Tab-separated table of C-alpha atoms in Angstrom:
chain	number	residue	atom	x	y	z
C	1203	UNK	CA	-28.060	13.889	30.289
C	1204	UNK	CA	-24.446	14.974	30.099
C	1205	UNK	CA	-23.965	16.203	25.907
C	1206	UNK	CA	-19.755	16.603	25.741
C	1207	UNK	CA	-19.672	19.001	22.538
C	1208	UNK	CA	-16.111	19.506	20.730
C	1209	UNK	CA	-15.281	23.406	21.037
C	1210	UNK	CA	-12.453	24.367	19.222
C	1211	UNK	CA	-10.487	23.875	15.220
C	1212	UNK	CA	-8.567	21.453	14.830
C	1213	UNK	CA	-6.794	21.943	18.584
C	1214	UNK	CA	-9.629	22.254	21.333
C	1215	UNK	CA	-10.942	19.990	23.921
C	1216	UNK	CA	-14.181	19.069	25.008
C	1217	UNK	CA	-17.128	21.206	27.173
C	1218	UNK	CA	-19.481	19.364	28.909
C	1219	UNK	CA	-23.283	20.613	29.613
C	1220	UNK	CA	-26.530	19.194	30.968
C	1221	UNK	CA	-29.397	18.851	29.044
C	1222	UNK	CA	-32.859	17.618	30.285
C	1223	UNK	CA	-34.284	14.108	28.452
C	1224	UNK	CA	-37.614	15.299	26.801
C	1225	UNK	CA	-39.750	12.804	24.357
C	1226	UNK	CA	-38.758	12.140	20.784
C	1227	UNK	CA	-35.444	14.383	21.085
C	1228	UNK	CA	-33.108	14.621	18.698
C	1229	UNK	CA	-29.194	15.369	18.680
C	1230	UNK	CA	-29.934	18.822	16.499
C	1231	UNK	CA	-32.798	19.610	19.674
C	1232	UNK	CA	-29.889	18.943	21.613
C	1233	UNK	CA	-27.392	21.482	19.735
C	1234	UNK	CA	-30.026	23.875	19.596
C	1235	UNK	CA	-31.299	23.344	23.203
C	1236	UNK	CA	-27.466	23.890	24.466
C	1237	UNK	CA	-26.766	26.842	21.796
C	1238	UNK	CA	-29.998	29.056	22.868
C	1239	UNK	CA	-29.985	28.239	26.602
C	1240	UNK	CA	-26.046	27.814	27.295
C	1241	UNK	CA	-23.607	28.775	25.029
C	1242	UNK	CA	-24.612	31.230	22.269
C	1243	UNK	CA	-21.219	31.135	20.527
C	1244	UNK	CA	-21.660	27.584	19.673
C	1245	UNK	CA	-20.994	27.243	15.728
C	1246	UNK	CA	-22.690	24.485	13.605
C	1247	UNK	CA	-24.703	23.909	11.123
C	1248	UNK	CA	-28.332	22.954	10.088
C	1249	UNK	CA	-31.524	24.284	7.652
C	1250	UNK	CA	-33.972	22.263	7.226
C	1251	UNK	CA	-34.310	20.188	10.559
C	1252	UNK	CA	-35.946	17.330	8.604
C	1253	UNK	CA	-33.288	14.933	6.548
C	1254	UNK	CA	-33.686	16.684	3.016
C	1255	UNK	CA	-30.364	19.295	3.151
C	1256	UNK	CA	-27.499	17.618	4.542
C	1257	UNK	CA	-26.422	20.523	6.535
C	1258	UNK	CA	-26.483	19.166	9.866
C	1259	UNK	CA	-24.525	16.033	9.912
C	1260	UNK	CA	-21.846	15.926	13.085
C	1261	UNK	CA	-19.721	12.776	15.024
C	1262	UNK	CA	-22.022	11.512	17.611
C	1263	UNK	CA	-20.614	8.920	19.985
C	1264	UNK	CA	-17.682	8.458	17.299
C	1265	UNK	CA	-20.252	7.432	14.584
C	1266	UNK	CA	-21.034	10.086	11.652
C	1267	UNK	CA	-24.773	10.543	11.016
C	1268	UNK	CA	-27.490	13.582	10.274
C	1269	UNK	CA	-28.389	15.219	13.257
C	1270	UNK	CA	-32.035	15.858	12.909
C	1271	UNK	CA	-33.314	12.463	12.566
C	1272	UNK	CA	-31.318	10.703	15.005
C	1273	UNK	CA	-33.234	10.396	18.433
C	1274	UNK	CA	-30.896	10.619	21.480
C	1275	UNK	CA	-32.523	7.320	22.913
C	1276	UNK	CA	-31.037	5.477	19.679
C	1277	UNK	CA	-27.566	7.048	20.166
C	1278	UNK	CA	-26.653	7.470	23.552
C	1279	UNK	CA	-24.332	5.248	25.727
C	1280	UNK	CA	-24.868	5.390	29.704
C	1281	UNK	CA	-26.866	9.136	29.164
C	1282	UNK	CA	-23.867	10.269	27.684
C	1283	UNK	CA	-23.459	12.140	23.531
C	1284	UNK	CA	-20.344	13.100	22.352
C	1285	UNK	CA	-20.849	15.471	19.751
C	1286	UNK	CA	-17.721	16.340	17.250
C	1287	UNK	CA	-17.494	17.808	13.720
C	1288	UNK	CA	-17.334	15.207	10.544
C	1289	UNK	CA	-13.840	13.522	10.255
C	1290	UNK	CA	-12.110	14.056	6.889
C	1291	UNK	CA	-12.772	17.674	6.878
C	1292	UNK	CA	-10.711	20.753	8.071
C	1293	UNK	CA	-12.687	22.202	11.332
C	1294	UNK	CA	-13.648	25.600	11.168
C	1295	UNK	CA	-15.003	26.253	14.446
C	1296	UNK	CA	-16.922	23.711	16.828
C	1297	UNK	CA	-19.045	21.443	15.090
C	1298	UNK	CA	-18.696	23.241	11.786
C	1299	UNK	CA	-16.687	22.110	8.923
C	1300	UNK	CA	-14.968	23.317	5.587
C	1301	UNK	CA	-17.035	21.619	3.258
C	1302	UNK	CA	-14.895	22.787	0.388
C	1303	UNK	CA	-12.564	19.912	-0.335
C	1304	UNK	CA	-15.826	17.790	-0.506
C	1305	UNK	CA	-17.652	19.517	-3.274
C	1306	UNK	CA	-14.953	20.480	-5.280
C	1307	UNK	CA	-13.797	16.671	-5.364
C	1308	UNK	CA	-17.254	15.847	-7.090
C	1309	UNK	CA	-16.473	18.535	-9.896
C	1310	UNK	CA	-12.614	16.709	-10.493
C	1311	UNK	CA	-15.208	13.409	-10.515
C	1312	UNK	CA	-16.938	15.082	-13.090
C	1313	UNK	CA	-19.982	15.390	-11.318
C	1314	UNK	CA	-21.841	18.771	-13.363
C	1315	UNK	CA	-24.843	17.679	-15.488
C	1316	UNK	CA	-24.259	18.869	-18.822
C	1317	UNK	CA	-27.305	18.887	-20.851
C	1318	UNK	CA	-27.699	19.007	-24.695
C	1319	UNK	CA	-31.431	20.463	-25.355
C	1320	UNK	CA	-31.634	24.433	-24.909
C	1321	UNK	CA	-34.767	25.757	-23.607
C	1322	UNK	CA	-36.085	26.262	-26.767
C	1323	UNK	CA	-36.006	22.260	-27.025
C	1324	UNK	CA	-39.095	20.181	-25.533
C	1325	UNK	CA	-37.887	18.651	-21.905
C	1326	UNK	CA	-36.155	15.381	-22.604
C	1327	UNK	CA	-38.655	12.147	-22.138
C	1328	UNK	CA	-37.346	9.677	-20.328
C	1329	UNK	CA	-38.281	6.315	-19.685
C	1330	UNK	CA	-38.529	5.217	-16.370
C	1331	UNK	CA	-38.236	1.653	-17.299
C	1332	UNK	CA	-34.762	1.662	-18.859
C	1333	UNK	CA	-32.221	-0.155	-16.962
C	1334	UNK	CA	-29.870	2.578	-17.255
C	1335	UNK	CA	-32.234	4.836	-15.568
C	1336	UNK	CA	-33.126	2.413	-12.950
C	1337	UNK	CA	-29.414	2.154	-12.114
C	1338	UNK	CA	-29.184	6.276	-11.646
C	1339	UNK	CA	-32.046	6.600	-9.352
C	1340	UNK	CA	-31.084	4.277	-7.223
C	1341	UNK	CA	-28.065	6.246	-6.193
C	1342	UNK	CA	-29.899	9.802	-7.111
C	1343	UNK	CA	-31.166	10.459	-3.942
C	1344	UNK	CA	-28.090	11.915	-2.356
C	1345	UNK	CA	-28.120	14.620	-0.325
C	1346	UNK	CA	-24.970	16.132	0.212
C	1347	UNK	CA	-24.209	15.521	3.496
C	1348	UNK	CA	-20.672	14.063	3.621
C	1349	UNK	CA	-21.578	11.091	6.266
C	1350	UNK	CA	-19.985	8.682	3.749
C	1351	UNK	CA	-16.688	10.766	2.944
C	1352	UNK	CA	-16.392	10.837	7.161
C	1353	UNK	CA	-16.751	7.403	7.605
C	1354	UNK	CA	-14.544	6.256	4.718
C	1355	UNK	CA	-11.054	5.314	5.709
C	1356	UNK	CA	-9.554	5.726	2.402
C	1357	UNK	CA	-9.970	9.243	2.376
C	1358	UNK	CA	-8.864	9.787	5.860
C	1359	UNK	CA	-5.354	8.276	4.714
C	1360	UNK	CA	-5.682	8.947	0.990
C	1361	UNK	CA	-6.302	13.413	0.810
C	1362	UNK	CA	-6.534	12.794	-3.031
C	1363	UNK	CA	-9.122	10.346	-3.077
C	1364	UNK	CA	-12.421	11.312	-4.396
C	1365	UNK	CA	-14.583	9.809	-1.891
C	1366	UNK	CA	-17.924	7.631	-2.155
C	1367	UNK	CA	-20.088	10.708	-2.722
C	1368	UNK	CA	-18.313	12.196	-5.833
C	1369	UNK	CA	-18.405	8.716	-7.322
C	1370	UNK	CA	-21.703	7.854	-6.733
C	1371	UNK	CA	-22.611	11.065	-8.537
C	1372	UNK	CA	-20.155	10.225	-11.246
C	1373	UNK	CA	-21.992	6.928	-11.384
C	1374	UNK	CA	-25.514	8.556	-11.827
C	1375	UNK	CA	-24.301	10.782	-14.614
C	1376	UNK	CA	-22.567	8.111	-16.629
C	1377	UNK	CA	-26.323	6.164	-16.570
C	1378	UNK	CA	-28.335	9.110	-17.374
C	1379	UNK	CA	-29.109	9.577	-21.164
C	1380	UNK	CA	-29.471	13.541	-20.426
C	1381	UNK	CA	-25.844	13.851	-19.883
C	1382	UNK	CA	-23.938	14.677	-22.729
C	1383	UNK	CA	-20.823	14.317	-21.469
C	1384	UNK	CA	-21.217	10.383	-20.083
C	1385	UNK	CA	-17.673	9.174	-21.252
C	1386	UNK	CA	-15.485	12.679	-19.631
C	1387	UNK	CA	-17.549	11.749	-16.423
C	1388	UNK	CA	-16.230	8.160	-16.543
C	1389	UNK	CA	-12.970	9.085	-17.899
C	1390	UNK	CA	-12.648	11.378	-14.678
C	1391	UNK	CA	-13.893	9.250	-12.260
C	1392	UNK	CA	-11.168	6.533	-13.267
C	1393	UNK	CA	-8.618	9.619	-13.098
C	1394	UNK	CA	-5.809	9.408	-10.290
C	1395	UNK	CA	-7.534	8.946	-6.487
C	1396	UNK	CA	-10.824	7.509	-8.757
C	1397	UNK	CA	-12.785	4.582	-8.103
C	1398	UNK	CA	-9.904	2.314	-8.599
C	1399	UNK	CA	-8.969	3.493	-5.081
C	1400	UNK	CA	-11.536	2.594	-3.216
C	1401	UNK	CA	-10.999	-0.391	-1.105
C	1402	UNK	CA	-14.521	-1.926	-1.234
C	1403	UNK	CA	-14.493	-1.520	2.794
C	1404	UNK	CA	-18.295	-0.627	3.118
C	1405	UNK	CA	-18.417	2.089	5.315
C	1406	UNK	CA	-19.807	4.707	3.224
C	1407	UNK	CA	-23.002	2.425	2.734
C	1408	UNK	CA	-23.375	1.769	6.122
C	1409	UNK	CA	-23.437	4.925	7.286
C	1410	UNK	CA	-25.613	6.692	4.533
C	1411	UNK	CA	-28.744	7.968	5.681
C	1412	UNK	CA	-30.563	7.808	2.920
C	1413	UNK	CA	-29.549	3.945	2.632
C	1414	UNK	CA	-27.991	5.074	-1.103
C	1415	UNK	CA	-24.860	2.370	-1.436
C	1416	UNK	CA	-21.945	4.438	-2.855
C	1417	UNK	CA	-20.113	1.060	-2.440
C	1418	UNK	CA	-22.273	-0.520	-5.620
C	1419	UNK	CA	-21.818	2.550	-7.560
C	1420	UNK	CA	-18.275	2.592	-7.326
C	1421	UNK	CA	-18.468	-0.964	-8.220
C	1422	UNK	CA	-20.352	-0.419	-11.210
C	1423	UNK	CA	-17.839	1.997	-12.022
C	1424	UNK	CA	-15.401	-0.571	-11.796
C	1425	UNK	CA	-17.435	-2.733	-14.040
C	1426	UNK	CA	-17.681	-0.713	-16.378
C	1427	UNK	CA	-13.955	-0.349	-17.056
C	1428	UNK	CA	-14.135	-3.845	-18.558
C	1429	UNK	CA	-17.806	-3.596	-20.145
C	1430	UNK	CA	-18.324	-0.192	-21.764
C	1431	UNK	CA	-20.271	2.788	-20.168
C	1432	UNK	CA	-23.669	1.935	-19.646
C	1433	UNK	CA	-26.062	1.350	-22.868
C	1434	UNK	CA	-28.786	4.000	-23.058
C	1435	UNK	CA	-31.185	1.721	-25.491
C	1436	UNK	CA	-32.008	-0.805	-22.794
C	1437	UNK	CA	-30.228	-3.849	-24.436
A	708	UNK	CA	-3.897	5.863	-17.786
A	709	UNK	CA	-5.320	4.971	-14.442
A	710	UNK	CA	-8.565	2.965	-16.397
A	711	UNK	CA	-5.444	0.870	-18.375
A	712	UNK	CA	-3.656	-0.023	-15.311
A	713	UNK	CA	-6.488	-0.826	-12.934
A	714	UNK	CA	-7.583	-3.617	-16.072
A	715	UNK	CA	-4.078	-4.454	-16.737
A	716	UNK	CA	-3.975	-5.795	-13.053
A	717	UNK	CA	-7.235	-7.292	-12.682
A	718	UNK	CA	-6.590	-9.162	-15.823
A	719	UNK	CA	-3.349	-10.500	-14.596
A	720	UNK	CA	-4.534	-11.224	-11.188
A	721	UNK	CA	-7.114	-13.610	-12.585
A	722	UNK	CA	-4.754	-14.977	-15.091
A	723	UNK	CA	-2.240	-15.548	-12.302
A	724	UNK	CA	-4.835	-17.607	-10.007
A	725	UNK	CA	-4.616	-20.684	-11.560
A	726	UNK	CA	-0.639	-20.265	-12.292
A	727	UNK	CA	-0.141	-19.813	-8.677
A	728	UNK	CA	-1.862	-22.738	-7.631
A	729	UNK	CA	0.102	-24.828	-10.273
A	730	UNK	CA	3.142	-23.563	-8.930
A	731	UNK	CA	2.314	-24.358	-5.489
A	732	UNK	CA	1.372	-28.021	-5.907
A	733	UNK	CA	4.460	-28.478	-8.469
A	734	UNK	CA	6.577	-27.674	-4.937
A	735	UNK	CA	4.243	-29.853	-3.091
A	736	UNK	CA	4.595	-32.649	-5.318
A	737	UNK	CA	8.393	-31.983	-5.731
A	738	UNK	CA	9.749	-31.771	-1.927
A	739	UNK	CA	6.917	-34.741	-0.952
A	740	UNK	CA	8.591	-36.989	-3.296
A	741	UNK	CA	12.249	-35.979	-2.048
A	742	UNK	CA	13.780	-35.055	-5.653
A	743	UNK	CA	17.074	-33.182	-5.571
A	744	UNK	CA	17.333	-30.488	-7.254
A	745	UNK	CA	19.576	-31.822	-9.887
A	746	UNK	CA	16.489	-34.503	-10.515
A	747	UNK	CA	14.365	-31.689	-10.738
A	748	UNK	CA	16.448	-29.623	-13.379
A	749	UNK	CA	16.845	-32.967	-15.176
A	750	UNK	CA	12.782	-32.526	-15.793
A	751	UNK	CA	12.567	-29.004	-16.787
A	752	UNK	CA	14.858	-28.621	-18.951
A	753	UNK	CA	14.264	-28.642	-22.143
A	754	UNK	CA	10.599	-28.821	-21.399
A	755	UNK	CA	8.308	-26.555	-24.015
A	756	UNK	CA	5.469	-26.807	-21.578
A	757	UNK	CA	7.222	-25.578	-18.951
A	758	UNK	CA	9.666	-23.243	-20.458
A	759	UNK	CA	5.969	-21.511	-21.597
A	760	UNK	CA	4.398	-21.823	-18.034
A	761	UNK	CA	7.071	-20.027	-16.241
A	762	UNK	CA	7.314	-18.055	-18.931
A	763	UNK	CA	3.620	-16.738	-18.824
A	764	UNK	CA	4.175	-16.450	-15.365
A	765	UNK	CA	6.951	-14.294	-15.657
A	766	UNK	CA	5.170	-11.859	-17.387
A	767	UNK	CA	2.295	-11.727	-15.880
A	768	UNK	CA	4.099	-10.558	-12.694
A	769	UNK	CA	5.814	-8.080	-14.479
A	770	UNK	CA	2.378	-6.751	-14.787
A	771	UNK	CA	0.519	-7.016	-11.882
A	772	UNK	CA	3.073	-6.459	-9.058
A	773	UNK	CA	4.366	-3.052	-10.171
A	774	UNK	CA	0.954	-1.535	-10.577
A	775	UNK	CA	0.014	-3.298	-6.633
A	776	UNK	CA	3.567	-1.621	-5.784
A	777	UNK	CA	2.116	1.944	-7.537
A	778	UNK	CA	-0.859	1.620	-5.457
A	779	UNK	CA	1.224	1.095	-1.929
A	780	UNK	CA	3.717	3.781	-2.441
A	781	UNK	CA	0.994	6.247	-3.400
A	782	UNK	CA	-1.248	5.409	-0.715
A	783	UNK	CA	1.117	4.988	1.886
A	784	UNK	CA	4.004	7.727	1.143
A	785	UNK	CA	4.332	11.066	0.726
A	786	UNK	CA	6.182	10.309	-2.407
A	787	UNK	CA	4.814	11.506	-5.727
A	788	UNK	CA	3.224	9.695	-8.642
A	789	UNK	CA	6.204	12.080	-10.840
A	790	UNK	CA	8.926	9.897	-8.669
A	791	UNK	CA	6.829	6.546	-8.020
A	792	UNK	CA	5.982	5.717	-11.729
A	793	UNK	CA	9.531	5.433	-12.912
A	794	UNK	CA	10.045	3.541	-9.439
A	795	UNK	CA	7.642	1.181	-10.338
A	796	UNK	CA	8.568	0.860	-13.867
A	797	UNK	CA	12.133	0.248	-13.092
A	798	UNK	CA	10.654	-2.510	-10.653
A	799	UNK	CA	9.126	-4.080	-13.190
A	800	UNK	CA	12.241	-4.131	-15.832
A	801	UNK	CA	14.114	-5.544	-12.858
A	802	UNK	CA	11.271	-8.677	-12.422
A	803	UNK	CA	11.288	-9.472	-15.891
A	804	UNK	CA	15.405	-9.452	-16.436
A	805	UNK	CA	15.527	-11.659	-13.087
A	806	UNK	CA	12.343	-13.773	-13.824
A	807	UNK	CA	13.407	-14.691	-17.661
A	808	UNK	CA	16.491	-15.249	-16.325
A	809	UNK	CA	15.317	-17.983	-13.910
A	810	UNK	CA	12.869	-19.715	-16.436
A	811	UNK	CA	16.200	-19.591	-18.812
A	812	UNK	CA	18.299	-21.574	-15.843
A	813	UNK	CA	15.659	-23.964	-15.698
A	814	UNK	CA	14.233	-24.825	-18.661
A	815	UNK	CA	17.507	-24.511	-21.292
């Protein structure tokens, strides 16, 4: 199979290498194979090798998506992978990015838990059942990985938009009853290149790996402009 | 600020639904049934209800398309929300003056 892998910053070009098909293979096997065998000064990133960091998420065949649990056999075209670095990010060097931009957009989105209880205090009880809760965890899961900020289009023509994955966040900590600071989260997610930026366009969901949908937390954001931040009492 | 605006214009925008589609079957209605403009002024004027439609109109417009306008010129140029918000608010002034003017030639 012929893997073209993007070698380079932000001006490069493309090297090409051959890589034997072998059973259950994934694009990071592929990286790896092609770094250890091939060409040692290949840069990019990975850590765990099984979906839970987010470290090792790359362009493949013009699509954004984690590395180590996408099979070749799913993703390439005519025994061909085109391997680049995330869009939306500055390149450092081959497939590795500056991540920087990313995180620091989910602290402007307000995305650090503040807690209330000290550890003196018992751990906060909380019930499962409350709607509120139910709303967090179903966009808790995230793991970092920046798939949705690559594939959104608003932040590839917007640099001062937020992006799907500092929203979502934003969206978890204005339905968790921990948080004491639920209403500066809001007020900062609604801040200038907020959730009232996005565009509603879908890609971020469609590309998530962990099938979170950043698009229904930003709309809940949205919502919640007209109806209040979230009630923690379940009514 | 940005919370205020993005309600200001979804409020208007669903406000302005229905006014839209009033205005565009009052032209339908008008240029099907051939009256000059002179017959038409001879309706409107005068006319409370709509001296207070195109009124409503007016200034519902005023709201929504300068905040839409905002949005373009900060999404699409390199200009600054420092220049754009006077832009826009100057924009909006500038509806207002021309729409109440144009509900005044009509209606009184």
């Amino acid at each position: 199979m012929e893997v073209r892998i993007w070698r380079g910053k932000a001006e490069g070009a493309f090297s090409s290498y051959h890589v034997p098909v072998r059973d259950n293979q994934t694009i990071l096997d592929v990286v790896t194979e092609i770094q250890r065998e091939q060409e040692p000064a290949l840069a990019y990133r990975f850590a765990c090798r099984v979906g839970v960091c987010g470290s090792c998420a790359m362009t493949v065949n013009g699509k954004p998506r984690w590395t180590c649990r996408t099979h070749v056999t799913r993703v390439a075209h005519e025994g061909v992978l085109t391997i680049e670095p995330l869009r939306n990010l500055p390149r450092i060097k081959d497939l590795v990015c500056d991540m920087g931009d990313f995180f620091q957009k989910w602290q402007k989105a307000g995305g650090k838990h503040s807690g209330s209880l000290t550890r003196a205090d018992k751990p906060a009880l909380v019930d499962i059942t409350n709607p509120a809760r139910v709303t967090a965890n179903a966009a808790i899961e995230c793991i970092n990985c920046a798939i949705c900020y690559s594939a959104c289009d608003v932040v590839a023509w917007d640099k001062d938009y937020l992006g799907p994955a500092a929203l979502n966040r934003a969206w978890t900590l204005v339905n968790d009853e921990r948080h004491s600071e639920r209403e500066e989260t809001f007020d900062k997610s609604f801040g200038e290149g907020g959730c009232g930026s996005c565009h509603s366009q879908g890609n971020c969901t469609r590309h998530c790996p962990v099938e979170i949908s950043p698009s229904e937390s930003i709309a809940g954001l949205k919502r919640a402009a007209f109806s209040g931040l979230p009630k923690m009492d379940g009514n | 600020m940005e919370r205020t605006l993005f309600k200001a214009q979804r409020i208007s925008a669903i406000l302005l639904a229905p006014w839209v589609l009033i205005h565009l079957g009052l032209i339908l209605y008008a240029v099907r049934g051939g009256l000059t403009a002179a017959e038409i002024l001879d309706r409107t004027q005068g006319s409370l209800f709509w001296g207070l439609f195109y009124g409503s109109f007016v200034l519902l417009v005023t709201v929504h398309a300068p905040i839409g306008l905002r949005n373009i010129l900060r999404e699409w140029t390199p200009l600054k929300s420092d220049n754009i918000n006077p832009m826009c608010f100057m924009f909006g002034l500038f509806i207002l003056v021309m729409g109440i003017r144009a509900v005044a030639a009509v209606v009184g």
